Short mmCIF file of C-alpha atoms in Angstrom, two decimals:
data_model
loop_
_atom_site.label_atom_id
_atom_site.label_comp_id
_atom_site.label_asym_id
_atom_site.label_seq_id
_atom_site.Cartn_x
_atom_site.Cartn_y
_atom_site.Cartn_z
CA MET A 30 8.55 156.22 150.55
CA ASN A 31 9.18 159.47 148.61
CA ILE A 32 7.31 161.89 146.61
CA THR A 33 8.73 164.90 144.63
CA LEU A 34 6.64 167.86 145.93
CA ASN A 35 7.12 171.08 143.86
CA GLY A 36 10.31 169.89 142.64
CA VAL A 37 11.88 168.84 146.11
CA SER A 38 12.17 165.16 147.15
CA ARG A 39 10.21 164.61 150.39
CA GLN A 40 10.11 161.63 152.54
CA ILE A 41 6.66 160.37 153.74
CA SER A 42 6.35 158.90 157.14
CA SER A 43 2.39 158.82 157.26
CA PRO A 44 0.66 155.40 156.59
CA PRO A 45 0.17 154.50 152.97
CA LEU A 46 -3.61 154.85 153.21
CA THR A 47 -3.48 158.49 154.57
CA PRO A 48 -5.04 160.82 151.93
CA LEU A 49 -2.54 163.03 150.16
CA LEU A 50 -4.46 166.13 151.42
CA ARG A 51 -3.72 165.09 155.06
CA VAL A 52 -0.02 164.36 154.17
CA LEU A 53 0.44 167.72 152.64
CA ARG A 54 -1.49 169.69 155.19
CA ASN A 55 -0.53 167.80 158.47
CA GLU A 56 2.94 166.15 157.72
CA LEU A 57 4.46 168.53 155.08
CA ASN A 58 2.91 171.89 156.22
CA VAL A 59 1.89 172.71 152.72
CA VAL A 60 -1.60 174.21 153.10
CA SER A 61 -2.75 175.61 149.71
CA ALA A 62 -4.82 172.44 149.09
CA LYS A 63 -7.98 172.88 151.04
CA ALA A 64 -10.10 170.36 152.84
CA GLY A 65 -13.48 171.18 151.53
CA CYS A 66 -15.91 168.26 151.44
CA GLU A 67 -13.12 165.61 151.56
CA ALA A 68 -15.30 163.47 149.39
CA GLY A 69 -14.25 164.33 146.06
CA GLY A 70 -17.04 166.62 145.31
CA CYS A 71 -15.87 170.28 145.71
CA GLY A 72 -12.34 170.35 144.02
CA ALA A 73 -10.78 172.61 146.71
CA CYS A 74 -7.99 170.02 147.34
CA THR A 75 -6.95 169.53 143.78
CA VAL A 76 -3.21 169.11 143.13
CA LEU A 77 -1.30 167.95 140.02
CA VAL A 78 0.13 164.36 140.16
CA ASP A 79 2.44 163.88 137.45
CA GLY A 80 1.01 166.90 135.58
CA ARG A 81 -2.61 165.73 135.91
CA PRO A 82 -5.07 167.35 138.27
CA GLN A 83 -6.18 164.82 141.13
CA ARG A 84 -8.27 165.17 144.19
CA SER A 85 -5.73 164.91 146.94
CA CYS A 86 -8.42 164.01 149.46
CA LEU A 87 -9.10 160.79 147.67
CA THR A 88 -5.73 159.96 146.71
CA ALA A 89 -3.81 157.40 149.08
CA VAL A 90 -0.30 158.66 149.56
CA GLY A 91 0.90 155.15 149.23
CA SER A 92 -0.07 155.05 145.68
CA LEU A 93 2.27 157.85 144.83
CA ASN A 94 5.67 156.37 145.50
CA GLY A 95 8.02 158.46 143.29
CA ALA A 96 5.33 160.67 141.78
CA ALA A 97 5.77 164.23 141.16
CA VAL A 98 3.15 166.29 143.18
CA THR A 99 2.59 169.99 142.41
CA THR A 100 0.54 172.23 144.54
CA LEU A 101 -0.13 176.03 144.06
CA GLU A 102 3.07 176.73 145.92
CA GLY A 103 4.87 175.09 142.96
CA LEU A 104 3.30 177.19 140.43
CA GLY A 105 4.44 180.79 141.35
CA THR A 106 5.59 183.09 143.97
CA SER A 107 4.04 186.33 145.11
CA GLU A 108 6.88 188.02 143.28
CA ASN A 109 6.63 185.87 140.14
CA LEU A 110 3.11 184.83 139.45
CA SER A 111 2.26 182.18 136.97
CA ALA A 112 0.10 183.34 133.99
CA VAL A 113 -3.07 181.79 135.52
CA GLN A 114 -2.39 183.56 138.87
CA GLN A 115 -1.75 186.82 137.18
CA ALA A 116 -5.09 186.47 135.27
CA PHE A 117 -6.89 185.65 138.53
CA VAL A 118 -5.64 188.74 140.08
CA HIS A 119 -6.26 191.04 137.13
CA HIS A 120 -9.82 189.63 136.78
CA TYR A 121 -10.46 189.68 140.50
CA ALA A 122 -11.38 186.11 140.31
CA ALA A 123 -11.21 185.40 144.04
CA GLN A 124 -13.23 186.42 146.93
CA CYS A 125 -12.74 184.36 150.17
CA GLY A 126 -10.09 182.31 148.36
CA PHE A 127 -10.93 178.92 149.61
CA CYS A 128 -11.77 177.47 146.22
CA THR A 129 -8.83 179.36 144.57
CA PRO A 130 -5.91 177.04 144.83
CA GLY A 131 -7.86 174.15 143.38
CA MET A 132 -9.20 176.48 140.69
CA VAL A 133 -5.80 177.73 139.57
CA VAL A 134 -4.21 174.20 139.73
CA ALA A 135 -6.99 172.75 137.45
CA ALA A 136 -6.88 175.74 135.27
CA THR A 137 -3.04 175.29 134.81
CA ALA A 138 -3.69 171.72 133.92
CA TYR A 139 -6.31 172.64 131.51
CA LEU A 140 -4.11 175.21 129.77
CA ASP A 141 -1.10 172.95 129.83
CA ALA A 142 -3.23 170.27 128.01
CA GLY A 143 -3.96 172.84 125.21
CA GLY A 144 -7.12 174.25 126.54
CA SER A 145 -8.47 177.09 124.63
CA ASP A 146 -10.39 180.22 125.65
CA ASP A 147 -13.64 178.84 124.76
CA LYS A 148 -15.95 179.49 127.85
CA GLU A 149 -18.01 176.35 127.49
CA ALA A 150 -14.89 174.24 127.34
CA ILE A 151 -13.51 175.90 130.54
CA GLN A 152 -16.85 175.50 132.29
CA GLU A 153 -16.66 171.71 131.36
CA ALA A 154 -13.07 171.29 132.35
CA LEU A 155 -13.53 173.10 135.77
CA GLY A 156 -17.14 171.84 136.24
CA GLY A 157 -16.23 169.90 139.34
CA HIS A 158 -15.00 172.89 141.27
CA VAL A 159 -17.45 174.72 143.56
CA CYS A 160 -17.11 178.48 144.30
CA ARG A 161 -19.68 180.04 146.67
CA CYS A 162 -18.56 183.62 146.47
CA THR A 163 -17.68 184.84 142.93
CA GLY A 164 -20.61 183.48 140.80
CA TYR A 165 -17.96 182.02 138.55
CA LEU A 166 -18.02 184.53 135.76
CA LYS A 167 -14.79 186.23 136.78
CA ILE A 168 -13.02 182.83 137.19
CA VAL A 169 -14.02 181.74 133.62
CA ASN A 170 -13.00 185.12 132.34
CA ALA A 171 -9.63 184.91 134.03
CA ILE A 172 -8.89 181.45 132.71
CA ALA A 173 -10.03 182.46 129.19
CA ALA A 174 -7.51 185.48 129.44
CA ALA A 175 -4.55 183.25 130.56
CA ALA A 176 -5.35 180.89 127.57
CA THR A 177 -4.78 183.77 125.13
CA GLN A 178 -1.40 184.49 126.94
CA SER A 179 -2.52 187.95 127.76
CA GLU A 180 0.06 190.10 129.63
CA PHE A 181 -1.35 192.09 132.63
CA ASP A 182 -0.69 195.32 134.20
CA LEU A 183 -1.58 194.24 137.79
CA THR A 184 -2.03 197.64 138.97
CA ILE A 185 -5.01 198.38 136.74
CA THR A 186 -8.46 196.56 137.21
CA ALA A 187 -9.90 194.61 134.27
CA GLU A 188 -12.93 195.87 132.43
CA GLU A 189 -14.56 198.80 134.36
CA PRO A 190 -18.01 197.77 135.48
CA ASN A 191 -20.99 199.64 134.28
CA VAL A 192 -21.56 202.45 136.83
CA VAL A 193 -24.43 204.86 136.57
CA VAL A 194 -24.06 207.95 138.68
CA LYS A 195 -27.26 209.40 139.85
CA THR A 196 -27.28 212.97 141.01
CA GLY A 197 -29.73 215.39 142.47
CA GLY A 198 -31.46 214.14 145.59
CA ARG A 199 -31.96 211.11 147.47
CA MET B 16 -43.98 169.03 125.01
CA ALA B 17 -41.85 171.88 124.49
CA VAL B 18 -39.33 174.27 125.96
CA HIS B 19 -40.91 177.67 126.98
CA ARG B 20 -39.03 180.87 127.56
CA GLY B 21 -40.18 183.56 129.91
CA ARG B 22 -38.90 186.72 131.62
CA GLY B 23 -39.61 188.08 135.03
CA VAL B 24 -38.52 191.10 137.20
CA ALA B 25 -38.24 191.76 140.91
CA ALA B 26 -37.14 194.67 143.11
CA ILE B 27 -35.74 195.05 146.48
CA GLU B 28 -34.93 197.60 149.09
CA TYR B 29 -32.41 196.99 151.74
CA PRO B 30 -31.45 198.67 155.03
CA THR B 31 -27.82 198.79 155.90
CA GLY B 32 -26.24 197.88 159.10
CA MET B 33 -28.24 197.02 162.44
CA ASN B 34 -30.41 200.05 162.75
CA GLN B 35 -31.11 201.56 166.06
CA ASN B 36 -29.58 198.57 167.99
CA GLY B 37 -26.00 199.65 168.97
CA ASP B 38 -23.69 198.42 166.29
CA PRO B 39 -20.20 199.93 167.06
CA SER B 40 -17.16 199.92 164.91
CA GLN B 41 -13.80 201.47 165.96
CA ALA B 42 -10.52 202.09 164.20
CA TRP B 43 -7.16 203.56 165.00
CA ILE B 44 -4.32 204.70 162.57
CA LYS B 45 -0.72 205.58 163.18
CA VAL B 46 1.81 206.95 160.69
CA LYS B 47 5.31 205.48 160.81
CA PRO B 48 8.47 207.57 160.63
CA ASP B 49 8.77 207.05 156.87
CA GLY B 50 5.15 208.09 156.17
CA ARG B 51 3.75 204.73 155.91
CA VAL B 52 0.05 204.23 157.48
CA ASP B 53 -0.92 201.53 159.67
CA VAL B 54 -4.57 200.93 160.13
CA PHE B 55 -5.94 198.80 163.00
CA SER B 56 -9.55 197.82 162.52
CA GLY B 57 -11.43 194.82 163.93
CA THR B 58 -13.31 194.06 160.59
CA ALA B 59 -12.88 190.54 159.49
CA ASP B 60 -12.49 190.31 155.60
CA ILE B 61 -14.33 187.05 154.58
CA GLY B 62 -13.75 187.79 150.79
CA ASN B 63 -16.06 190.78 150.70
CA GLY B 64 -12.90 193.16 150.18
CA ALA B 65 -13.23 194.90 153.62
CA LYS B 66 -9.42 195.28 153.96
CA THR B 67 -9.05 196.62 150.40
CA ILE B 68 -12.08 199.21 150.85
CA GLN B 69 -10.97 200.44 154.13
CA SER B 70 -7.38 200.86 152.87
CA GLN B 71 -8.87 202.83 150.00
CA ILE B 72 -10.82 205.18 152.33
CA VAL B 73 -7.77 205.68 154.53
CA ALA B 74 -5.50 206.46 151.50
CA GLU B 75 -8.12 208.85 149.97
CA THR B 76 -8.92 210.60 153.28
CA ILE B 77 -5.37 211.18 154.28
CA GLY B 78 -4.04 211.90 150.68
CA VAL B 79 -1.32 209.18 150.43
CA PRO B 80 -0.92 206.40 147.72
CA TYR B 81 -3.04 203.20 148.39
CA ASP B 82 0.07 201.10 148.70
CA TRP B 83 1.48 203.05 151.64
CA VAL B 84 -1.38 201.82 153.69
CA THR B 85 -1.16 198.43 155.79
CA PHE B 86 -4.36 197.15 157.10
CA ASP B 87 -3.95 194.90 160.24
CA ASN B 88 -7.03 193.15 161.44
CA SER B 89 -5.05 190.08 162.51
CA ASN B 90 -5.42 190.41 166.42
CA THR B 91 -8.41 191.19 168.62
CA ASP B 92 -6.15 192.59 171.25
CA SER B 93 -4.37 195.26 169.03
CA SER B 94 -7.36 196.07 167.06
CA PRO B 95 -10.46 198.05 168.40
CA VAL B 96 -13.86 196.77 168.56
CA CYS B 97 -15.80 195.99 165.24
CA THR B 98 -19.13 194.29 165.71
CA GLY B 99 -18.29 192.26 162.68
CA THR B 100 -18.86 191.42 158.93
CA PHE B 101 -22.56 191.05 158.65
CA ALA B 102 -25.69 193.02 158.04
CA SER B 103 -23.90 194.69 154.96
CA ARG B 104 -22.03 196.88 157.43
CA ALA B 105 -18.32 196.42 156.68
CA THR B 106 -18.04 199.37 154.25
CA PHE B 107 -20.87 201.39 155.55
CA VAL B 108 -20.23 201.36 159.38
CA ALA B 109 -16.59 200.18 159.76
CA GLY B 110 -15.54 202.19 156.77
CA LYS B 111 -16.97 205.16 158.40
CA ALA B 112 -14.88 204.57 161.56
CA VAL B 113 -11.69 204.42 159.51
CA LEU B 114 -12.73 207.44 157.64
CA LYS B 115 -13.19 209.53 160.90
CA ALA B 116 -9.68 208.15 162.27
CA ALA B 117 -8.11 209.09 158.82
CA GLU B 118 -9.55 212.70 159.26
CA GLU B 119 -7.91 212.98 162.48
CA VAL B 120 -4.61 211.71 161.11
CA ARG B 121 -4.72 214.21 158.20
CA HIS B 122 -5.36 217.14 160.67
CA LYS B 123 -2.51 216.15 162.88
CA LEU B 124 -0.16 215.68 159.81
CA LEU B 125 -1.09 219.13 158.62
CA GLU B 126 -0.35 220.66 162.03
CA ILE B 127 3.15 219.26 162.03
CA ALA B 128 3.74 220.22 158.34
CA GLY B 129 2.64 223.70 159.35
CA LEU B 130 5.34 223.85 161.88
CA GLU B 131 7.88 222.51 159.42
CA MET B 132 6.84 224.75 156.61
CA GLU B 133 5.95 227.87 158.55
CA ALA B 134 2.46 227.89 157.24
CA SER B 135 -1.00 227.69 158.83
CA ALA B 136 -2.27 224.20 158.78
CA ASP B 137 -5.60 225.49 157.28
CA ASP B 138 -3.61 226.61 154.15
CA LEU B 139 -2.12 223.09 153.49
CA GLU B 140 -3.40 220.13 151.82
CA VAL B 141 -2.20 216.50 151.20
CA VAL B 142 -1.89 215.38 147.66
CA ASP B 143 -0.60 212.00 146.59
CA GLY B 144 1.81 211.65 149.56
CA GLU B 145 2.91 215.38 149.68
CA VAL B 146 1.90 218.25 151.63
CA MET B 147 1.67 221.52 149.71
CA VAL B 148 0.50 224.93 150.20
CA LYS B 149 -2.95 225.35 148.77
CA GLY B 150 -2.73 227.11 145.35
CA SER B 151 1.01 226.89 145.40
CA PRO B 152 2.07 223.49 144.44
CA THR B 153 5.82 224.26 144.30
CA GLU B 154 6.00 224.61 148.10
CA LYS B 155 5.64 221.13 149.31
CA LEU B 156 7.10 218.60 151.74
CA SER B 157 6.51 214.76 151.46
CA VAL B 158 4.47 213.11 154.19
CA ALA B 159 7.43 210.91 154.95
CA ASP B 160 9.34 213.98 155.77
CA VAL B 161 6.61 215.30 158.04
CA ALA B 162 6.23 211.97 159.84
CA GLY B 163 9.95 211.84 160.35
CA ALA B 164 10.04 215.30 161.72
CA ALA B 165 7.03 214.41 163.92
CA THR B 166 9.08 211.36 165.30
CA TYR B 167 12.61 212.82 165.62
CA GLY B 168 11.98 216.60 165.78
CA HIS B 169 8.77 217.33 167.58
CA GLY B 170 8.47 214.09 169.81
CA GLN B 171 4.99 213.31 168.49
CA LEU B 172 3.16 210.44 167.13
CA ILE B 173 0.74 211.16 164.24
CA THR B 174 -2.23 209.10 165.10
CA GLY B 175 -6.12 209.13 164.87
CA THR B 176 -9.04 207.25 166.21
CA GLY B 177 -12.48 206.92 164.91
CA ALA B 178 -15.66 205.25 165.77
CA GLN B 179 -19.14 204.80 164.45
CA LEU B 180 -22.12 203.96 166.31
CA LYS B 181 -25.90 204.34 165.59
CA PRO B 182 -27.09 204.43 169.29
CA TYR B 183 -29.89 202.23 170.58
CA ALA B 184 -33.25 203.86 169.79
CA GLU B 185 -35.57 203.94 172.69
CA ILE B 186 -39.34 203.20 171.73
CA LEU B 187 -41.12 206.29 172.87
CA ASP B 188 -44.70 205.05 172.02
CA PRO B 189 -45.32 201.27 171.91
CA GLU B 190 -48.71 202.07 170.16
CA THR B 191 -47.24 203.79 167.19
CA GLY B 192 -43.70 202.41 167.37
CA VAL B 193 -42.21 205.80 167.36
CA VAL B 194 -38.46 205.69 168.39
CA SER B 195 -36.06 208.24 169.83
CA SER B 196 -33.74 208.53 166.79
CA PRO B 197 -34.16 208.03 163.00
CA PRO B 198 -32.81 205.00 161.26
CA HIS B 199 -29.67 205.27 159.03
CA SER B 200 -30.44 207.05 155.90
CA ALA B 201 -29.00 204.38 153.63
CA ILE B 202 -31.58 202.27 152.13
CA SER B 203 -30.19 200.44 149.10
CA TYR B 204 -32.41 199.73 146.06
CA ALA B 205 -32.00 197.01 143.34
CA ALA B 206 -33.92 195.25 140.72
CA CYS B 207 -33.21 191.93 139.00
CA ALA B 208 -34.58 190.78 135.67
CA ALA B 209 -34.33 187.00 134.89
CA GLU B 210 -34.81 185.08 131.58
CA VAL B 211 -35.50 181.35 131.99
CA GLU B 212 -36.27 178.34 129.91
CA VAL B 213 -38.79 175.79 131.30
CA ASP B 214 -39.16 172.41 129.91
CA ASP B 215 -42.91 171.33 130.39
CA GLU B 216 -41.91 167.54 129.96
CA THR B 217 -39.15 167.21 132.62
CA GLY B 218 -40.18 170.26 134.79
CA ASN B 219 -36.72 171.61 134.54
CA VAL B 220 -35.88 175.26 134.88
CA ARG B 221 -32.85 176.79 133.35
CA VAL B 222 -31.71 180.33 134.11
CA LEU B 223 -30.40 181.98 130.83
CA LYS B 224 -29.72 185.44 131.86
CA LEU B 225 -29.90 187.89 134.91
CA ILE B 226 -29.78 191.60 134.38
CA GLN B 227 -29.17 193.30 137.81
CA ALA B 228 -29.13 196.98 138.72
CA TYR B 229 -28.01 197.83 142.30
CA ASP B 230 -27.80 201.12 144.10
CA VAL B 231 -24.68 200.98 146.10
CA GLY B 232 -24.57 204.79 147.06
CA LYS B 233 -20.95 204.99 146.05
CA ALA B 234 -18.93 202.15 144.32
CA ILE B 235 -15.62 202.64 146.32
CA ASN B 236 -14.19 199.90 144.40
CA PRO B 237 -16.39 199.07 141.34
CA ALA B 238 -14.66 195.71 140.75
CA LEU B 239 -15.24 194.47 144.11
CA VAL B 240 -18.93 195.84 143.96
CA GLU B 241 -19.50 193.93 140.68
CA GLY B 242 -17.93 190.75 142.43
CA GLN B 243 -20.57 191.10 145.16
CA ILE B 244 -23.32 191.47 142.69
CA GLN B 245 -22.43 188.51 140.40
CA GLY B 246 -21.63 186.15 143.43
CA GLY B 247 -25.10 187.19 145.02
CA ALA B 248 -26.72 186.43 141.54
CA ILE B 249 -25.53 182.86 141.68
CA MET B 250 -26.40 182.45 145.21
CA GLY B 251 -29.73 183.64 144.38
CA LEU B 252 -30.02 181.39 141.39
CA GLY B 253 -29.08 178.56 143.83
CA LEU B 254 -31.89 179.51 146.16
CA ALA B 255 -34.37 179.80 143.36
CA VAL B 256 -33.94 176.47 141.64
CA LEU B 257 -31.44 174.26 143.42
CA GLU B 258 -30.60 174.51 147.16
CA ASN B 259 -32.75 172.79 149.69
CA ALA B 260 -31.38 171.26 152.97
CA TYR B 261 -34.82 170.19 154.29
CA PRO B 262 -37.06 169.30 151.07
CA TYR B 263 -40.09 168.51 153.27
CA TYR B 264 -39.51 170.78 156.24
CA PRO B 265 -40.33 170.68 159.07
CA SER B 266 -40.14 166.94 158.57
CA VAL B 267 -36.48 166.00 158.37
CA GLU B 268 -37.03 163.01 155.97
CA HIS B 269 -35.14 162.92 152.76
CA ARG B 270 -32.61 165.54 153.99
CA GLY B 271 -29.20 165.40 152.32
CA TYR B 272 -26.79 162.78 153.53
CA GLY B 273 -23.64 164.11 152.06
CA PHE B 274 -21.99 166.91 150.10
CA GLY B 275 -23.30 165.56 146.82
CA SER B 276 -27.00 165.70 147.76
CA TYR B 277 -27.09 169.36 148.50
CA TYR B 278 -27.22 171.20 145.12
CA SER B 279 -25.15 174.30 145.07
CA PRO B 280 -24.67 176.00 141.63
CA GLY B 281 -21.86 174.94 139.49
CA MET B 282 -19.97 176.34 136.65
CA GLU B 283 -22.53 174.66 134.22
CA ASP B 284 -25.27 176.91 135.85
CA LEU B 285 -23.65 180.02 135.12
CA PRO B 286 -26.17 182.29 133.10
CA GLU B 287 -25.41 185.30 131.24
CA LEU B 288 -24.82 188.14 133.81
CA GLU B 289 -25.15 191.88 133.19
CA THR B 290 -24.52 194.26 136.06
CA ILE B 291 -25.51 197.99 136.44
CA ILE B 292 -24.06 199.70 139.45
CA ILE B 293 -26.13 202.85 140.33
CA GLU B 294 -24.49 205.51 142.59
CA ASN B 295 -27.28 207.25 144.59
CA PRO B 296 -25.24 208.54 147.69
CA SER B 297 -26.35 208.09 151.25
CA ALA B 298 -25.96 210.81 153.73
CA ASP B 299 -24.23 208.57 156.48
CA GLY B 300 -21.89 206.22 154.63
CA PRO B 301 -18.24 206.85 153.96
CA TYR B 302 -18.16 208.88 150.55
CA GLY B 303 -21.83 208.10 150.12
CA ALA B 304 -21.60 204.43 150.13
CA LYS B 305 -24.33 201.92 151.15
CA GLY B 306 -24.12 198.27 151.79
CA ILE B 307 -24.15 195.73 149.14
CA GLY B 308 -23.30 192.51 150.62
CA GLU B 309 -26.53 190.79 151.79
CA MET B 310 -29.08 192.34 149.49
CA ALA B 311 -27.21 190.77 146.41
CA ASN B 312 -28.97 187.42 146.69
CA ASN B 313 -32.62 188.25 147.45
CA ALA B 314 -34.23 189.53 144.03
CA GLN B 315 -33.26 186.59 142.04
CA PRO B 316 -35.74 183.93 143.28
CA ALA B 317 -38.66 186.22 142.95
CA ALA B 318 -37.57 187.36 139.48
CA ILE B 319 -36.97 183.66 138.38
CA ALA B 320 -40.43 182.63 139.80
CA ALA B 321 -41.98 185.44 137.74
CA ALA B 322 -40.11 184.35 134.70
CA VAL B 323 -41.21 180.75 135.19
CA HIS B 324 -44.85 182.03 135.38
CA ASP B 325 -44.33 184.00 132.20
CA ALA B 326 -42.83 180.82 130.45
CA ALA B 327 -45.14 178.16 131.73
CA GLY B 328 -48.10 179.83 133.03
CA VAL B 329 -47.84 178.57 136.66
CA TRP B 330 -46.94 180.37 139.83
CA ILE B 331 -44.52 178.41 142.05
CA THR B 332 -44.97 179.61 145.68
CA GLU B 333 -42.19 177.82 147.30
CA LEU B 334 -38.48 177.42 146.86
CA PRO B 335 -36.48 175.98 145.42
CA ILE B 336 -38.55 175.66 142.19
CA THR B 337 -37.77 171.98 141.41
CA PRO B 338 -38.73 169.92 138.38
CA GLU B 339 -41.20 168.20 140.76
CA LEU B 340 -43.09 171.49 141.75
CA VAL B 341 -43.13 172.60 138.15
CA LEU B 342 -44.71 169.42 136.94
CA LYS B 343 -47.14 169.17 139.86
CA ALA B 344 -48.24 172.89 138.99
CA LEU B 345 -48.60 172.02 135.25
CA GLU B 346 -50.63 169.05 136.14
CA ALA B 347 -52.96 170.88 138.25
CA LYS B 348 -53.35 173.55 135.55
CA ALA B 349 -54.18 171.03 132.91
CA GLU B 350 -57.77 170.17 131.85
CA PRO B 351 -59.21 167.40 134.05
CA ARG B 352 -58.91 163.92 132.56
CA ARG B 353 -61.76 162.77 130.52
CA GLU B 354 -63.26 159.17 130.59
CA GLY B 355 -61.55 157.21 127.90
CA LYS B 356 -58.44 159.46 127.44
CA LEU B 357 -55.12 157.65 127.03
CA VAL B 358 -53.22 157.92 130.38
CA ALA B 359 -49.48 157.96 130.13
CA PHE B 360 -48.89 157.99 133.74
CA ASP B 361 -51.07 156.18 136.28
CA ASP B 362 -50.21 156.30 139.85
CA GLU B 363 -51.20 152.86 140.75
CA ILE B 364 -49.61 150.99 137.81
CA SER B 365 -46.40 153.23 137.88
CA VAL B 366 -45.76 152.84 141.59
CA ASN B 367 -46.19 149.12 141.34
CA THR B 368 -43.78 148.99 138.30
CA VAL B 369 -41.28 151.03 140.19
CA GLY B 370 -41.58 148.81 143.14
CA ALA B 371 -40.93 145.64 141.27
CA GLY B 372 -37.59 144.86 142.59
CA ILE B 373 -35.89 148.02 141.54
CA SER B 374 -34.20 149.93 144.32
CA TRP B 375 -33.89 153.75 143.96
CA MET B 376 -31.90 154.12 147.06
CA PRO B 377 -28.21 154.52 146.82
#
């Protein structure tokens, strides 16, 4: 069987019941999709199947003959980031980075489907994605910024945090 | 039956690093012939930004642009010892080690530059990748040229090493606990104010807003500091109202059986967050910095518990503050039942009803 992975046709030799996540990581060496809970609960393995976000850990590869699968690697390169990726960099929306590929893929699908910068809508759309580092706020802000097609100067950080300098003695 | 709002506040002080217990970090830095700077340090970056912050410290201390600095922590053989990323020490201890190494590099760089420019090293400074005579910015030589001259003209390597260690402190008097050396003078302080909503019918607690002020000594990278504080806020929120691996500890009954039975905060739990960074410099840390990592998720549970008390009038003294605990506390607080009062919930009747052929187990 074949899938089109990030625009390139790939032949799959794994058995049909193998999860797509394991095919990507073990057979095809495409490792942006992460093995988090492997039970559909954390969102770290999310990829696009024919443009729709799907948990690759729960998707049997045999159900995908002829389908187009897009992972983070298919969205942008480090020289040419996608809008969502630029927004994530600009808003510092990643810390350890484990949830980030799934977040970026899901956010891309949300925006491709006409998603707005409404924060509650973003929280609803990405509600199934768990992040344990960032506290979510910067991720929501990044997706909202990408929704408004903001252009970013990646050498400058986003809003300066509120810093109070205390002088005179410790 | 109503939803009540309440506010609470809690404060914390937090020591940075492993005080008085032998906690070394080492670093070494070399300058390539084109002036680019390689930093070798053993500090693991687990998302806290250790690579970014230590690179910033090196760039600032030597006087070169940030993007000239490459930080290599990929290999435990080529990197010197770093005890690790824990105890909020990556900036405070390991950052101090790279600072010392960078100072040595700047010193050697200026010595070579002095030979090239026929000036005393003491009269030179490095500004944005160029060595210049102090007070005479037109007389200058790029760091790349100095590094090239060191390599091909003087046969030298511009390099530096640094190490930071708070030595083991001996207990001098077991009676009083007096020790032979003082602790790090880098105590961080913080406060968190919480606003919550408590539903006295369901017992559910929803955190609406967290305002947090953290003293970090010096915010070397304010965006990263804010990320640590916001991330810690949601971890603290989880500890306060959601997360529990052993609900009947020390009994292991009813412990979670899978990913979905451990409640970590999701996007829908995100409250309004307001962050205030306070710079109250420490004497020991690089550029006055203190640790921020671990203290960031400690004050929220206490603040949220105080806010629950403000809202519902009950103190919950164990975590997480589950609907069950809130309802039990509200029930204990309520007036005792009087004879003849209509009872909406009766243990015996209700338990029998639930037991009548309905399975609640998955």
